[in-house]
XYZ file of C-alpha atoms in Angstrom:
327
model
C 151.020 23.955 166.009
C 153.759 22.843 168.384
C 154.563 25.332 171.171
C 157.538 23.705 172.906
C 160.259 25.813 174.581
C 163.506 26.259 172.704
C 166.896 26.863 174.318
C 168.037 28.907 171.330
C 167.622 32.718 171.557
C 166.250 34.603 168.583
C 168.438 37.138 166.794
C 166.229 40.063 167.786
C 162.666 40.880 168.716
C 160.193 41.143 165.852
C 157.838 44.105 165.528
C 154.169 43.499 164.788
C 151.523 45.565 163.053
C 147.925 45.110 161.936
C 146.553 46.012 158.518
C 143.877 48.689 158.308
C 142.237 46.712 155.488
C 141.062 44.475 158.328
C 139.694 47.441 160.306
C 137.593 49.183 157.660
C 134.591 49.541 159.979
C 136.632 51.827 162.239
C 137.635 55.432 161.713
C 141.366 55.616 161.104
C 142.138 57.395 164.373
C 140.058 54.851 166.285
C 141.932 52.019 164.547
C 145.312 53.555 165.372
C 144.341 54.153 168.983
C 143.150 50.569 169.300
C 146.401 49.160 167.914
C 148.505 51.327 170.216
C 146.434 50.316 173.248
C 146.786 46.633 172.349
C 150.567 46.977 172.157
C 151.212 46.775 168.425
C 154.410 48.344 167.141
C 152.904 49.674 163.944
C 150.204 49.658 161.309
C 149.910 48.418 157.751
C 148.112 51.434 156.265
C 146.056 50.721 153.151
C 145.513 53.868 151.097
C 141.733 53.901 150.625
C 138.727 56.183 150.778
C 137.709 55.275 154.336
C 141.110 55.973 155.886
C 143.806 57.946 154.066
C 142.358 58.645 150.619
C 145.285 59.223 148.233
C 143.071 60.966 145.649
C 141.089 63.367 147.859
C 142.048 67.050 148.259
C 144.613 68.290 150.789
C 146.587 65.049 150.796
C 149.758 66.686 152.080
C 147.982 68.327 155.027
C 146.138 65.136 155.927
C 149.345 63.152 155.738
C 151.174 65.603 158.011
C 148.370 65.340 160.565
C 148.572 61.569 160.414
C 152.353 61.659 160.838
C 151.929 63.599 164.062
C 149.351 61.114 165.309
C 151.540 58.103 164.523
C 154.394 59.777 166.366
C 152.177 60.450 169.392
C 151.127 56.795 169.499
C 154.596 55.441 168.813
C 153.468 53.452 165.776
C 155.614 52.580 162.790
C 153.956 52.248 159.398
C 154.077 50.388 156.100
C 152.129 51.748 153.130
C 149.824 49.184 151.515
C 148.299 49.770 148.067
C 145.895 46.844 147.772
C 142.630 48.791 148.105
C 140.001 47.096 145.967
C 138.241 50.051 144.338
C 140.344 53.136 145.050
C 140.970 53.803 141.326
C 137.918 52.257 139.679
C 134.538 51.792 141.425
C 133.618 48.913 139.115
C 136.829 46.894 138.712
C 138.429 45.239 141.718
C 142.120 46.266 141.856
C 141.706 47.993 138.514
C 143.427 49.383 136.632
C 146.527 47.301 137.293
C 150.145 47.570 136.209
C 149.202 45.158 133.390
C 146.210 47.011 131.954
C 146.175 46.908 128.124
C 145.565 50.679 128.033
C 148.818 52.575 128.726
C 146.881 55.512 130.175
C 145.231 53.169 132.673
C 148.557 51.597 133.600
C 149.860 55.109 134.176
C 147.047 55.717 136.681
C 148.235 52.759 138.745
C 151.845 53.910 138.492
C 150.782 57.398 139.614
C 149.054 55.905 142.657
C 152.256 54.094 143.567
C 154.316 57.263 143.138
C 151.847 59.018 145.451
C 152.268 56.133 147.882
C 156.032 56.671 147.869
C 155.520 60.342 148.718
C 153.104 59.459 151.506
C 155.588 56.899 152.806
C 158.276 59.593 152.813
C 156.066 61.992 154.769
C 155.093 59.303 157.292
C 158.547 57.763 157.682
C 157.279 54.394 156.444
C 159.766 51.568 155.967
C 158.320 50.290 152.650
C 155.622 50.687 150.002
C 153.753 47.523 149.079
C 152.324 46.703 145.658
C 151.420 43.729 143.427
C 151.356 43.019 139.701
C 147.685 42.312 139.047
C 146.217 39.439 137.081
C 146.952 38.860 133.400
C 144.099 40.636 131.543
C 142.026 38.390 129.294
C 142.516 40.705 126.321
C 146.312 40.785 126.605
C 147.713 40.014 123.160
C 151.140 38.912 122.053
C 153.493 41.351 120.396
C 156.107 41.214 117.679
C 159.626 40.640 119.001
C 162.772 42.467 117.962
C 163.422 39.989 115.159
C 159.804 39.652 114.066
C 159.034 36.524 116.100
C 155.780 36.299 118.023
C 156.031 37.188 121.721
C 153.531 35.379 123.935
C 150.871 37.295 125.836
C 152.566 36.372 129.116
C 155.972 37.588 127.944
C 154.357 40.811 126.734
C 152.761 41.236 130.170
C 156.117 40.826 131.924
C 157.589 43.488 129.654
C 154.637 45.760 130.398
C 155.025 45.227 134.145
C 158.708 46.156 134.108
C 158.171 49.249 131.974
C 155.267 50.508 134.103
C 157.230 50.085 137.325
C 160.234 52.092 136.116
C 158.927 55.547 137.138
C 157.780 54.126 140.486
C 161.224 52.685 141.136
C 162.774 56.024 140.186
C 160.595 57.707 142.827
C 161.420 55.016 145.395
C 165.129 55.363 144.683
C 164.987 59.138 145.094
C 163.055 58.761 148.366
C 165.232 55.980 149.746
C 162.144 53.850 150.424
C 161.907 50.347 148.955
C 159.051 49.275 146.721
C 158.111 45.833 148.043
C 156.181 43.835 145.459
C 154.052 40.946 146.699
C 153.696 37.554 145.006
C 149.926 37.102 144.927
C 148.117 33.846 144.040
C 146.372 34.219 140.685
C 148.452 37.230 139.636
C 151.116 37.372 136.949
C 153.716 37.676 139.717
C 152.518 34.863 141.964
C 155.625 33.189 143.407
C 159.134 33.846 144.635
C 160.445 32.608 141.291
C 158.275 35.225 139.585
C 159.778 37.923 141.805
C 163.245 36.928 140.672
C 162.139 37.047 137.031
C 160.956 40.642 137.473
C 164.084 41.585 139.410
C 166.244 40.215 136.590
C 164.160 41.946 133.907
C 164.673 45.257 135.705
C 168.411 44.782 136.221
C 168.188 44.086 139.976
C 167.533 47.659 141.164
C 168.246 48.306 144.833
C 164.825 49.937 145.270
C 162.938 46.760 144.337
C 162.242 44.583 147.359
C 159.824 41.852 148.297
C 156.649 41.640 150.331
C 156.387 38.086 151.628
C 152.926 36.948 152.654
C 153.372 33.925 154.937
C 149.923 32.557 154.090
C 150.697 32.696 150.383
C 153.799 30.600 151.025
C 151.623 27.936 152.639
C 149.093 28.238 149.810
C 151.312 27.617 146.791
C 155.080 27.726 147.302
C 156.981 24.401 147.137
C 159.038 25.416 150.179
C 157.684 25.569 153.714
C 156.853 29.085 154.973
C 159.979 29.122 157.161
C 162.148 28.063 154.227
C 160.507 30.769 152.102
C 161.633 33.326 154.686
C 165.203 32.094 154.493
C 165.163 32.015 150.684
C 163.688 35.523 150.469
C 165.852 37.113 153.166
C 168.183 39.220 150.947
C 165.232 41.016 149.335
C 162.753 40.988 152.228
C 161.343 44.466 152.898
C 157.814 43.757 154.190
C 156.018 40.769 155.734
C 152.316 40.000 155.914
C 151.090 37.187 158.119
C 147.923 35.184 158.663
C 146.908 31.531 158.656
C 146.099 29.649 155.439
C 145.624 26.158 154.007
C 147.495 24.513 151.181
C 145.965 25.289 147.791
C 143.273 27.621 149.144
C 143.834 31.376 148.918
C 141.795 32.387 151.952
C 143.248 34.585 154.693
C 142.355 32.986 158.029
C 142.712 34.011 161.680
C 145.596 32.336 163.497
C 144.793 28.743 164.395
C 142.204 28.254 161.652
C 144.701 27.090 159.027
C 147.702 24.779 158.723
C 150.755 26.968 159.345
C 153.245 26.120 162.083
C 154.184 29.627 163.187
C 157.114 29.230 165.628
C 159.554 28.144 162.869
C 158.380 31.047 160.682
C 158.929 33.672 163.354
C 162.217 32.082 164.365
C 163.360 32.300 160.734
C 162.353 35.969 160.483
C 164.326 36.779 163.611
C 167.305 34.680 162.527
C 167.643 36.419 159.138
C 167.570 39.799 160.900
C 164.339 41.081 159.373
C 163.927 44.689 160.526
C 160.513 45.707 159.172
C 157.015 45.215 160.499
C 155.252 41.842 160.507
C 151.710 42.862 159.610
C 148.585 40.800 160.315
C 146.622 40.625 157.050
C 142.907 39.802 157.458
C 141.140 41.931 154.824
C 137.876 39.967 154.894
C 137.431 40.077 158.663
C 136.729 43.742 159.368
C 133.414 42.808 160.972
C 135.466 41.263 163.785
C 138.549 43.449 163.404
C 138.867 44.734 166.986
C 138.474 41.245 168.454
C 140.928 39.662 166.009
C 143.457 42.425 166.578
C 143.202 41.750 170.312
C 143.674 37.985 169.825
C 146.396 38.089 167.164
C 149.163 39.871 169.053
C 149.272 37.478 172.050
C 149.260 34.563 169.594
C 152.278 35.960 167.753
C 154.152 36.783 170.962
C 153.559 33.254 172.244
C 154.584 31.668 168.941
C 157.748 33.790 168.836
C 158.700 32.770 172.358
C 158.912 29.092 171.438
C 160.325 27.124 168.535
C 161.066 23.624 167.373
C 163.737 21.969 169.590
C 167.095 20.956 168.071
C 166.206 17.262 167.763
C 162.829 17.804 166.100
C 163.992 16.342 162.793
C 165.173 13.022 164.254
C 162.992 9.954 163.554
C 160.643 9.075 166.403
C 161.699 6.359 168.822
C 159.496 3.284 169.091
C 156.339 4.183 170.913
C 156.587 7.909 170.142
C 154.034 9.786 168.091
C 154.756 11.520 164.773
C 157.031 14.545 164.690
C 155.479 17.970 164.430
C 154.719 19.521 161.061
C 157.273 21.899 159.561
C 154.475 23.959 158.048
C 153.954 21.898 154.892
C 150.746 20.083 154.152
C 151.098 16.272 154.040
């Protein structure tokens, strides 16, 4: 990663948070205290049994207590709904919005509606979600004129229909639902997001969660270009390092992403939400990684590629720095 000074000021300062799915070995209050002490601006709060359980009794009272604590610590919050087993102890991320059983799909939709209410009570800036993978037993359906509809087309229809009550709740609350393109899921790319948005009639409540590592993993654009392309719909950002073609969330510096152009792009498009470090498989080292990640991001944000970075090298010069894409 190139860390050369840039003479160009950023549009505004970015605000950083850390996801509690990377701090699962800590009690929630300990995790929040740690993040505040380290200087984070907020927290990406995953609704799960070890922190804020959305299905346990007295949810409203627990949420109010948490709201007071966040206010005391000066932390903003995004609501994350990617807990692995919060609804089903045997199926990772199950049931999903694509489950063949409509009652099971309704359980996922209900969780997201609960998440919207929690976000309202906490003053969160967005609720995150994802589509889920295409179930193996998804069958095609008959179309309006009797033609066969493919299993994938049927899944897209199912996704849109299941999200409708969630979007109604988000609209009423004035809090965007920010769906995340996830490698391996039905909705995996920015193009897939636009397909869903079109299917739903472009509702104002539907926004985008952009995971910077996922951009490096599978998008044809560089991560910085993904930010610029996604800007009109960008409601939540997750960030970590990653390698091309490998969906593995890595600590900063362990992957291939050139971060200064990414952070410069986020500032330039005027992104107002939290930029949340997403390391869900690193809870064993969560406190140490939280301590290391914020200085890395501040340093990367303070520098960017100089104006002449795209010019060809002069004879005797080395290669130009990477723009975030894998050769």
